[in-house]
DNA sequence: TTGTAAGCGTTATCAG
DNA sequence: CTGATAACGCTTACAA
């Protein structure tokens, strides 16, 4: 490995001169700088990150933590983050799994964006207390080193239920997400409120898990109880897809016997027959805003909590009753 | 920040004893070890990665480089890698963008898995020459510090064309991937060979780009030239989906006028109407094999080039002529 | 069994 | 403008 020491030797200067020259300090003659850069290039010099980090206590790398890489993998969200970070001189890496949490306290990362239920609130607060900077996308957590960038779940759930009501439905199901999911909790709460506010309605909740299997199970139960058109708000699209699958070889038709709306507006939903109604938001904007706030936090210029707005996307999976 | 020096002070021992104790060395009494661990816990000690790396010249982190995070394609691949790495004591981070290439030469990563056309062969060879360990998934590159884990593109393309022929098709199109793509090049080459080998056939190639837009454009051209049933091998599923979209509001039907097979068997393809025929392979196996070989390379136990096998998935997008 | 000390590659302070 | 030199936190001979 070639270090600044080697460069110093070859260029006939001291290592501090080399360091200054490499960092473009005006303290060094243009001439010597040029020479040093030439030698560096010739020797294929690459700075050692560990050494620099040890001194400067920063890596210019931030981590985004996901529960899993499987499924939709949040492509646009990550892309939005990456572009924003890149613009501001930071690199982004995507991490998953509890083992990799260590990277934060050990100083590999200058900060983290968390969308990962494998982090407990306690763990995050611990890191925040030690001075690490965090943005959370999946919980409410108040601390001076943490900022929240959250989806407007309540608005989305309200839009969804109101849409079903507007289409004349009187028998409503909600298929929920896993216990303890922040998004699910918020959506459910708003759905209940909207139902209550709109007077006497038939209403039931079916516990789900945000995956296809639980959507299919919910479909089964709805068929068992069938006594006329029912409307279902699946708290995410994945479960709605499970419902489509389960109904495929039955006499029940989506948009006719069972009306379905999801949440997230994932890509597949536009390809389903009939097209799935859903709640849409810009993943890339979500990512960009999260990145922006994290960098503000790191650089100590007033970061603020943010809300990501959502909108209704209609689809033939819900028809007028 | 609390360092081993602080622990030493609090425990009334020297820093080397602390270091030994923390690393579970048998050189230290069980008693002192216990005490030191207690103090460490009490002070919330976390080892500093930069310092350790500077000494040990390893991070136990490996990077997977992708061209982009967009598209839902790589979830299982990454999951396969992660699980394999985790089993062997390494962490995985996902990187994208040329700026983040620095992490490899600067010593942030113990190795890299590359599926990213933004790396040139020259750049990779440079790193390999400097001693960095690499696994490439998207090119052929021979070097003692590089191992290849490649899809069996040729088998897949052969299966696809043979399937179309078996179904009685005589007019064949291939929609290609971008210039310079290794996968596209291999698939195209095998497709051509199979066509040639099977005697006189109407055959044409349409340049594509592995995205939906180019699939749609290809569909347009095929309709313009239409003079009877045609069969199309899209060199990936994404373009096949573009083709579905483009044909949606035309009188041409997939599986009737235009028969289509893709490559990759991505999730959406099972939800298309009619179901898309494709070439399938196990993404998670691909990832796991890549991870396994990289670690072998790093640990110096004979790593070997590997091939990932593929299989045909039939679908109603191709019907007997 | 424990302590001393050198050194990993940088940065940054202080003299010259 | 340039050069010694002391850190940064940790590992690891070697000494005691």
XYZ file of C-alpha atoms (C1' of nucleotides) in Angstrom:
674
model
C 0.000 0.000 0.000
C 1.334 3.393 -0.950
C 0.924 6.129 1.643
C 1.687 9.821 1.796
C 4.991 8.823 3.359
C 6.004 7.168 0.106
C 4.954 10.182 -1.857
C 6.959 12.422 0.440
C 10.030 10.307 -0.082
C 9.713 10.251 -3.866
C 8.971 13.949 -4.095
C 11.665 14.918 -1.639
C 9.326 16.802 0.700
C 7.824 16.122 4.104
C 4.629 14.246 4.694
C 2.825 17.303 5.961
C 3.546 19.104 2.721
C 2.119 16.157 0.881
C -1.004 16.187 2.992
C -1.517 19.900 2.427
C -0.909 19.566 -1.287
C -3.337 16.680 -1.648
C -5.992 18.617 0.189
C -5.459 21.616 -2.045
C -4.210 23.938 0.668
C -2.990 27.341 -0.561
C -0.047 27.080 1.829
C 1.918 25.060 -0.711
C 3.535 26.448 -3.876
C 1.701 25.678 -7.027
C 4.883 24.137 -8.286
C 5.399 21.687 -5.433
C 1.695 20.875 -5.444
C 1.878 19.954 -9.084
C 4.914 17.804 -8.502
C 3.326 16.039 -5.550
C 0.139 15.334 -7.460
C 2.208 13.927 -10.296
C 4.067 11.597 -7.962
C 0.814 10.563 -6.302
C -0.706 9.653 -9.632
C 2.416 7.823 -10.693
C 2.464 5.717 -7.555
C -1.284 5.036 -7.811
C -1.842 6.619 -4.466
C -5.249 6.142 -2.857
C -5.984 7.749 0.504
C -6.722 5.350 3.316
C -10.248 5.799 4.565
C -9.603 4.278 7.977
C -6.802 6.661 8.750
C -8.686 9.702 7.548
C -11.783 8.672 9.463
C -9.777 8.125 12.618
C -8.621 11.725 12.477
C -11.626 13.498 11.055
C -14.345 11.433 12.684
C -16.465 11.399 9.588
C -16.843 9.118 6.610
C -19.194 11.039 4.325
C -21.180 7.829 4.081
C -24.688 7.468 5.309
C -26.676 4.268 5.642
C -30.277 3.462 4.823
C -31.600 0.541 6.836
C -34.318 -1.706 5.455
C -35.940 -4.683 7.128
C -35.337 -6.839 4.088
C -34.253 -6.573 0.495
C -37.073 -8.801 -0.666
C -40.212 -7.606 -2.371
C -40.491 -4.230 -3.973
C -37.188 -3.169 -2.382
C -38.155 0.492 -2.370
C -36.304 1.242 -5.607
C -37.502 4.785 -6.122
C -37.207 5.666 -2.464
C -33.550 4.701 -2.425
C -32.880 6.344 -5.741
C -34.367 9.569 -4.395
C -32.134 9.393 -1.360
C -29.053 8.588 -3.346
C -29.415 11.458 -5.730
C -29.987 13.941 -2.978
C -27.044 12.688 -0.915
C -24.803 12.613 -3.930
C -25.617 16.223 -4.706
C -24.438 17.141 -1.251
C -21.220 15.176 -1.216
C -22.326 12.096 0.673
C -22.437 8.487 -0.389
C -25.313 6.191 0.427
C -25.179 2.507 1.279
C -28.155 0.262 1.894
C -28.021 -2.045 4.889
C -30.240 -4.774 6.226
C -30.143 -7.148 9.153
C -29.502 -6.524 12.810
C -25.874 -7.502 12.532
C -25.184 -4.484 10.387
C -26.502 -2.096 13.009
C -22.983 -1.981 14.381
C -21.898 0.233 11.519
C -23.636 3.169 13.099
C -22.128 3.161 16.611
C -18.756 2.031 15.323
C -18.467 5.137 13.229
C -18.713 3.684 9.750
C -21.634 5.939 9.023
C -22.142 9.645 9.521
C -25.853 9.056 9.945
C -28.694 6.716 9.115
C -32.133 6.667 7.594
C -34.266 4.014 9.239
C -37.170 2.136 7.681
C -36.655 -1.051 9.572
C -38.778 -2.529 12.313
C -35.787 -4.547 13.485
C -34.601 -1.391 15.225
C -36.322 -0.868 18.547
C -37.064 2.643 19.686
C -34.729 2.101 22.613
C -31.843 1.203 20.382
C -32.353 4.271 18.233
C -32.597 6.542 21.251
C -29.387 5.038 22.565
C -27.574 5.943 19.381
C -29.133 9.367 19.314
C -27.950 9.930 22.855
C -24.439 9.078 21.798
C -24.632 11.788 19.195
C -25.509 9.866 16.088
C -27.824 11.542 13.618
C -30.929 9.706 12.479
C -33.936 10.106 10.247
C -36.829 7.754 10.938
C -39.420 6.892 8.304
C -41.418 4.360 10.257
C -42.117 5.699 13.725
C -42.566 8.725 15.883
C -39.570 9.404 18.041
C -38.655 12.731 19.566
C -35.014 13.554 20.169
C -32.772 16.393 19.130
C -30.673 14.021 17.029
C -33.634 12.420 15.284
C -35.937 13.813 12.664
C -39.092 12.165 11.391
C -40.085 12.071 7.753
C -43.407 10.291 7.729
C -46.052 9.376 5.220
C -49.371 11.070 5.679
C -51.012 7.753 6.447
C -54.062 9.314 8.028
C -54.923 11.365 4.988
C -54.424 8.312 2.780
C -56.666 6.070 4.850
C -59.286 8.780 5.001
C -59.218 9.164 1.214
C -59.592 5.417 0.805
C -62.597 5.028 3.063
C -64.263 8.137 1.717
C -63.818 6.794 -1.792
C -65.531 3.531 -0.871
C -68.398 5.430 0.737
C -68.709 7.793 -2.202
C -69.070 4.747 -4.424
C -72.058 3.731 -2.394
C -70.642 0.942 -0.272
C -72.251 0.110 3.047
C -70.407 -3.022 4.063
C -66.743 -2.331 4.806
C -63.766 -4.457 5.747
C -60.287 -3.287 6.649
C -57.411 -5.747 6.380
C -54.723 -4.522 8.763
C -50.942 -4.722 8.780
C -48.844 -6.455 11.438
C -49.193 -5.510 15.071
C -46.732 -2.818 15.976
C -46.376 -1.435 12.476
C -46.531 2.316 12.655
C -47.960 2.738 9.172
C -50.611 0.129 9.794
C -51.553 1.660 13.112
C -51.978 5.120 11.676
C -53.944 3.937 8.672
C -56.216 1.832 10.823
C -56.896 4.636 13.251
C -57.854 7.043 10.491
C -59.999 4.422 8.781
C -61.942 3.810 11.988
C -62.452 7.491 12.549
C -63.744 8.016 9.040
C -66.106 5.094 9.375
C -67.463 6.371 12.684
C -67.868 9.850 11.361
C -69.996 8.585 8.483
C -72.757 7.141 10.514
C -74.069 3.619 10.821
C -72.213 1.212 8.566
C -71.410 -2.450 8.605
C -67.722 -2.532 9.496
C -65.199 -5.241 10.382
C -61.448 -5.582 10.713
C -59.409 -8.571 9.604
C -55.884 -8.905 10.998
C -53.290 -9.061 8.245
C -49.564 -9.032 7.907
C -48.764 -6.804 4.899
C -48.011 -9.893 2.789
C -49.871 -11.746 0.058
C -50.709 -14.730 2.216
C -52.646 -12.664 4.706
C -54.506 -10.950 1.884
C -55.520 -14.341 0.555
C -56.657 -15.451 4.002
C -58.736 -12.318 4.367
C -60.339 -12.994 0.984
C -61.287 -16.441 2.212
C -63.022 -15.074 5.248
C -64.873 -12.453 3.226
C -66.159 -15.120 0.861
C -67.275 -17.267 3.789
C -69.291 -14.384 5.147
C -70.577 -13.196 1.779
C -74.135 -11.887 1.718
C -73.901 -9.130 -0.881
C -71.313 -6.694 -2.253
C -68.554 -5.850 0.186
C -65.808 -3.217 0.027
C -62.347 -3.884 1.389
C -59.572 -1.486 2.292
C -56.319 -3.459 2.346
C -53.816 -1.426 4.294
C -51.221 -2.145 1.630
C -51.218 -3.259 -2.012
C -49.360 -6.478 -1.342
C -52.344 -7.857 0.583
C -54.711 -6.658 -2.128
C -52.711 -8.725 -4.587
C -53.053 -11.737 -2.325
C -56.776 -11.126 -2.439
C -56.788 -11.045 -6.239
C -54.927 -14.339 -6.277
C -57.313 -15.978 -3.843
C -60.384 -14.880 -5.773
C -59.066 -15.922 -9.146
C -60.644 -19.372 -9.248
C -63.846 -18.539 -7.422
C -67.140 -17.152 -8.640
C -66.448 -13.877 -6.835
C -65.311 -10.975 -9.016
C -63.322 -7.986 -7.916
C -65.112 -4.750 -8.708
C -68.401 -6.609 -8.709
C -68.877 -8.775 -5.620
C -65.830 -7.623 -3.736
C -64.493 -4.096 -4.156
C -60.888 -3.501 -3.162
C -58.618 -0.549 -2.545
C -54.991 -0.808 -1.443
C -52.250 1.538 -0.258
C -48.830 2.308 -1.771
C -49.728 2.165 -5.461
C -46.918 -0.272 -6.211
C -46.060 -0.972 -9.796
C -47.865 -4.292 -10.108
C -51.170 -2.729 -9.132
C -51.469 -1.049 -12.535
C -51.146 -4.409 -14.241
C -53.806 -6.199 -12.278
C -57.169 -6.990 -13.872
C -59.155 -4.978 -12.921
C -56.761 -2.177 -12.100
C -56.354 -1.759 -8.354
C -57.463 1.474 -6.704
C -54.811 2.634 -4.266
C -53.202 5.476 -2.368
C -50.229 6.961 -4.132
C -47.222 8.991 -3.009
C -43.858 9.828 -4.469
C -41.283 7.402 -3.167
C -38.451 9.356 -4.669
C -39.606 12.541 -3.015
C -39.842 10.698 0.276
C -36.252 9.564 -0.114
C -35.000 12.959 -1.177
C -36.658 14.728 1.730
C -35.273 12.196 4.187
C -31.773 12.641 2.783
C -32.041 16.397 2.856
C -33.142 16.470 6.476
C -30.454 14.050 7.577
C -27.731 16.161 6.050
C -29.143 19.253 7.666
C -29.045 17.423 10.965
C -25.463 16.334 10.432
C -24.315 19.758 9.371
C -26.186 21.386 12.205
C -28.487 23.629 10.204
C -32.042 23.406 11.514
C -33.556 20.139 10.376
C -37.308 19.760 10.665
C -39.824 16.959 10.785
C -41.590 16.476 7.463
C -44.753 14.897 6.139
C -45.081 13.210 2.745
C -48.398 13.846 1.075
C -50.497 11.180 -0.587
C -53.284 11.043 -3.146
C -56.047 8.725 -4.266
C -55.705 6.687 -7.440
C -59.019 5.331 -8.633
C -59.284 1.931 -10.298
C -61.829 -0.523 -11.618
C -61.382 -2.650 -8.526
C -63.956 -0.356 -6.927
C -67.229 0.226 -8.746
C -70.372 2.138 -7.905
C -72.778 0.062 -5.893
C -16.358 8.975 22.782
C -15.297 6.299 25.227
C -12.161 4.367 24.274
C -10.258 1.471 25.726
C -8.096 4.045 27.444
C -11.088 5.130 29.514
C -11.906 1.563 30.360
C -8.328 0.958 31.412
C -8.423 3.946 33.698
C -11.709 2.953 35.314
C -10.683 -0.666 35.720
C -7.211 0.150 36.960
C -5.432 -1.891 34.282
C -3.458 -1.105 31.154
C -4.981 -0.594 27.747
C -3.441 -3.723 26.330
C -5.102 -5.786 29.022
C -8.377 -4.181 28.051
C -7.779 -4.975 24.414
C -6.942 -8.588 25.177
C -9.925 -8.947 27.442
C -12.326 -7.482 24.906
C -11.031 -9.822 22.267
C -11.475 -12.782 24.575
C -7.802 -13.632 24.828
C -6.944 -16.414 27.296
C -3.959 -14.379 28.429
C -6.149 -12.450 30.850
C -7.572 -13.810 34.111
C -11.209 -14.632 33.998
C -11.648 -12.286 36.896
C -10.055 -9.234 35.299
C -11.836 -10.024 32.042
C -15.140 -10.001 33.839
C -14.357 -6.752 35.508
C -13.238 -5.126 32.292
C -16.341 -6.254 30.458
C -18.461 -4.850 33.249
C -16.728 -1.486 33.053
C -17.032 -1.509 29.269
C -20.752 -2.100 29.475
C -21.163 0.517 32.128
C -19.385 3.143 30.061
C -21.301 2.165 26.937
C -18.103 1.341 25.170
C -18.263 0.760 21.421
C -15.105 -0.145 19.513
C -14.032 2.329 16.880
C -14.158 0.771 13.459
C -11.683 3.174 11.897
C -9.003 2.405 14.439
C -9.504 -1.318 14.216
C -9.486 -1.220 10.445
C -6.330 0.834 10.382
C -4.557 -1.901 12.265
C -6.181 -5.033 10.939
C -6.707 -3.906 7.361
C -10.104 -5.481 7.135
C -13.643 -4.334 7.774
C -15.683 -7.520 7.430
C -17.961 -5.539 5.162
C -18.438 -6.314 1.542
C -20.222 -4.205 -1.034
C -22.641 -5.135 -3.796
C -22.656 -2.587 -6.602
C -25.760 -2.026 -8.693
C -26.184 0.353 -11.596
C -29.357 1.712 -10.078
C -31.804 0.991 -7.302
C -34.778 1.443 -9.594
C -36.905 -1.452 -10.754
C -37.970 -4.308 -8.539
C -35.457 -6.715 -9.965
C -32.735 -7.474 -7.467
C -34.510 -8.128 -4.182
C -33.987 -11.863 -3.960
C -30.477 -11.615 -5.354
C -29.431 -9.290 -2.573
C -31.247 -11.287 0.041
C -29.401 -14.403 -1.105
C -26.096 -12.604 -0.823
C -26.882 -11.133 2.539
C -27.853 -14.401 4.137
C -24.779 -16.164 2.861
C -22.436 -13.373 3.965
C -24.094 -13.132 7.322
C -23.599 -16.843 7.895
C -19.896 -16.356 7.364
C -19.435 -13.317 9.537
C -19.518 -10.577 6.938
C -21.907 -7.693 6.513
C -23.254 -6.614 3.175
C -23.980 -3.101 1.981
C -25.535 -2.162 -1.330
C -23.924 0.650 -3.279
C -24.768 2.505 -6.446
C -23.245 5.357 -8.403
C -19.719 5.933 -9.587
C -18.904 8.189 -6.661
C -19.231 5.285 -4.280
C -16.616 3.285 -6.133
C -14.048 4.928 -3.868
C -15.109 2.700 -0.998
C -13.298 -0.209 -2.546
C -9.796 1.237 -3.068
C -9.998 3.296 0.105
C -10.376 0.158 2.145
C -13.931 0.547 3.352
C -14.782 -2.822 1.847
C -13.093 -6.189 2.047
C -14.423 -7.050 -1.387
C -17.152 -6.333 -3.881
C -19.773 -8.041 -5.978
C -20.290 -6.163 -9.204
C -23.467 -6.043 -11.282
C -22.979 -2.553 -12.553
C -22.138 -1.427 -16.045
C -20.801 1.838 -14.657
C -17.626 -0.057 -13.789
C -15.345 -0.412 -16.770
C -13.279 -3.548 -17.130
C -10.145 -1.419 -16.801
C -11.250 0.002 -13.486
C -12.000 -3.440 -12.106
C -8.680 -4.816 -13.286
C -6.932 -1.882 -11.643
C -8.511 -2.713 -8.317
C -7.795 -6.397 -8.761
C -4.169 -5.568 -9.432
C -4.019 -3.658 -6.193
C -5.161 -6.762 -4.388
C -8.875 -6.162 -4.016
C -11.135 -9.179 -4.291
C -14.025 -9.070 -6.726
C -16.889 -11.177 -7.994
C -18.387 -10.080 -11.309
C -21.923 -11.007 -12.326
C -22.114 -9.086 -15.563
C -18.950 -9.700 -17.567
C -16.122 -12.043 -18.342
C -12.896 -10.913 -16.764
C -9.940 -13.114 -15.988
C -7.692 -12.247 -13.072
C -6.535 -14.111 -10.018
C -8.410 -11.686 -7.777
C -11.658 -11.883 -9.736
C -14.159 -14.670 -9.993
C -17.118 -14.776 -12.355
C -20.567 -15.978 -11.377
C -22.580 -15.742 -14.542
C -26.054 -16.625 -15.683
C -26.290 -19.339 -18.271
C -27.640 -16.872 -20.806
C -26.883 -19.071 -23.755
C -28.911 -21.979 -22.462
C -31.787 -19.631 -21.653
C -31.851 -18.031 -25.076
C -31.660 -21.435 -26.700
C -34.603 -22.677 -24.633
C -36.610 -19.614 -25.600
C -36.073 -19.910 -29.335
C -36.587 -23.659 -29.304
C -39.857 -23.160 -27.478
C -41.085 -20.722 -30.110
C -40.098 -23.139 -32.862
C -41.694 -26.072 -31.081
C -44.911 -24.081 -30.975
C -44.818 -23.873 -34.718
C -43.645 -20.315 -35.246
C -41.855 -19.402 -38.463
C -41.572 -15.642 -38.152
C -39.251 -14.622 -35.343
C -38.171 -11.326 -33.838
C -35.589 -10.766 -31.151
C -35.694 -7.512 -29.190
C -32.170 -6.921 -27.885
C -30.759 -5.225 -24.805
C -28.454 -2.227 -24.813
C -25.202 -2.278 -26.727
C -22.374 -3.456 -24.531
C -24.571 -5.416 -22.138
C -22.953 -8.740 -21.490
C -26.216 -10.554 -20.816
C -27.818 -9.157 -23.940
C -24.807 -10.056 -26.053
C -24.772 -13.631 -24.864
C -28.491 -14.120 -25.244
C -28.470 -12.642 -28.714
C -25.585 -14.775 -29.852
C -27.257 -17.980 -28.702
C -30.584 -16.928 -30.204
C -28.946 -16.367 -33.581
C -27.191 -19.693 -33.457
C -30.367 -21.536 -32.624
C -32.218 -19.813 -35.434
C -29.503 -20.664 -37.934
C -29.335 -24.227 -36.811
C -33.044 -24.659 -37.407
C -33.034 -23.973 -41.078
C -34.746 -21.320 -43.118
C -36.851 -19.002 -40.976
C -37.981 -15.429 -41.187
C -35.833 -13.672 -38.580
C -35.222 -10.058 -37.562
C -33.610 -8.184 -34.694
C -34.950 -5.010 -33.127
C -32.561 -2.966 -30.991
C -33.874 -2.481 -27.500
C -32.687 -1.096 -24.207
C -33.949 -3.481 -21.509
C -36.646 -0.986 -20.518
C -40.390 -0.766 -21.128
C -40.155 2.083 -23.609
C -38.005 0.089 -25.991
C -40.369 -2.861 -25.703
C -43.240 -0.588 -26.651
C -41.299 0.783 -29.601
C -40.540 -2.726 -30.783
C -44.238 -3.597 -30.555
C -45.007 -0.631 -32.764
C -42.603 -1.776 -35.418
C -43.946 -5.324 -35.330
C -47.475 -4.075 -35.810
C -46.386 -1.895 -38.723
C -44.874 -4.908 -40.410
C -47.653 -7.288 -39.487
C -48.593 -9.886 -42.110
C -49.527 -12.843 -39.960
C -48.657 -14.330 -36.583
C -45.216 -13.369 -35.309
C -43.189 -14.648 -32.346
C -40.975 -12.349 -30.304
C -38.164 -13.146 -27.918
C -37.665 -10.090 -25.714
C -34.238 -10.407 -24.151
C -35.724 -9.400 -20.807
C -39.186 -9.305 -19.214
C -39.204 -5.564 -18.762
C -39.353 -5.064 -22.531
C -42.021 -7.730 -22.841
C -44.123 -5.719 -20.417
C -43.595 -2.636 -22.537
C -44.886 -4.690 -25.422
C -48.017 -5.705 -23.479
C -48.663 -2.061 -22.692
C -48.249 -0.958 -26.286
C -50.598 -3.632 -27.602
C -53.298 -3.031 -25.024
C -55.397 -0.623 -27.082
C -54.805 -2.175 -30.464
C -56.552 -5.000 -32.260
C -53.455 -7.179 -31.851
C -53.616 -9.838 -29.135
C -50.723 -11.426 -27.349
C -50.751 -15.197 -27.705
C -52.811 -14.860 -30.857
C -51.328 -12.365 -33.313
C -48.104 -11.714 -31.473
C -46.493 -14.389 -29.340
C -44.022 -13.242 -26.721
C -41.416 -14.787 -24.462
C -39.189 -12.833 -22.068
C -36.190 -13.525 -19.872
C -35.806 -13.219 -16.066
C -39.264 -14.365 -14.970
C -39.784 -11.287 -12.831
C -42.707 -11.207 -10.469
C -45.010 -9.062 -12.586
C -44.844 -11.522 -15.449
C -47.095 -13.958 -13.571
C -49.774 -11.291 -13.235
C -49.884 -10.297 -16.854
C -52.833 -11.323 -19.011
C -52.012 -13.650 -20.665
C -49.255 -14.986 -18.441
C -45.820 -14.254 -19.908
C -43.582 -17.152 -20.927
C -40.065 -16.506 -19.698
C -36.705 -17.902 -18.670
C -36.406 -18.465 -14.960
C -33.486 -18.784 -12.566
C -33.041 -18.499 -8.835
C -31.964 -14.990 -7.959
C -31.309 -15.930 -4.383
C -29.109 -18.806 -5.433
C -27.208 -16.481 -7.730
C -26.605 -14.122 -4.832
C -25.631 -16.871 -2.437
C -23.146 -18.407 -4.861
C -21.591 -15.008 -5.551
C -21.223 -14.344 -1.838
C -19.758 -17.761 -1.208
C -17.145 -17.381 -3.922
C -16.170 -13.899 -2.822
C -15.524 -15.050 0.704
C -13.491 -17.964 -0.549
C -11.454 -15.511 -2.562
C -10.928 -13.233 0.421
C -9.994 -16.063 2.711
C -7.701 -17.574 0.134
C -9.367 -20.951 -0.244
C -9.758 -21.861 -3.917
C -12.600 -19.858 -5.378
C -13.975 -20.956 -8.719
C -15.977 -19.461 -11.533
C -19.611 -20.551 -11.449
C -22.577 -20.740 -13.772
C -26.194 -20.211 -12.722
C -28.594 -22.513 -14.491
C -31.871 -21.415 -16.015
C -35.120 -23.048 -17.052
C -38.075 -22.390 -19.323
C -41.399 -21.224 -17.898
C -44.220 -21.665 -20.360
C -47.076 -19.176 -20.524
C -50.156 -18.337 -22.516
C -48.297 -15.526 -24.216
C -47.053 -18.172 -26.626
C -49.589 -20.443 -28.295
C -49.362 -23.175 -30.894
C -49.517 -21.799 -34.404
C -0.857 -12.670 33.935
C -0.211 -7.870 32.885
C 2.254 -3.652 31.184
C 5.138 -0.951 27.752
C 5.587 0.734 23.468
C 5.619 0.788 18.475
C 2.997 1.547 14.624
C -1.207 1.566 11.212
C -2.015 6.467 7.563
C -3.899 10.757 8.226
C -4.526 15.532 9.820
C -3.236 19.653 12.092
C -0.503 22.449 15.282
C 3.428 24.753 15.805
C 8.096 26.239 14.707
C 11.313 27.515 11.479
C 6.064 28.180 2.278
C 7.739 23.769 4.489
C 9.049 20.364 8.138
C 8.816 17.989 12.693
C 5.757 16.018 15.598
C 1.754 14.787 18.296
C -2.410 12.938 18.181
C -6.754 9.672 16.580
C -8.079 4.347 18.970
C -6.659 0.049 18.466
C -3.635 -4.355 18.062
C 0.281 -6.955 19.156
C 5.116 -8.181 19.861
C 8.035 -8.121 23.605
C 9.252 -7.187 28.455
C 8.483 -7.621 33.121
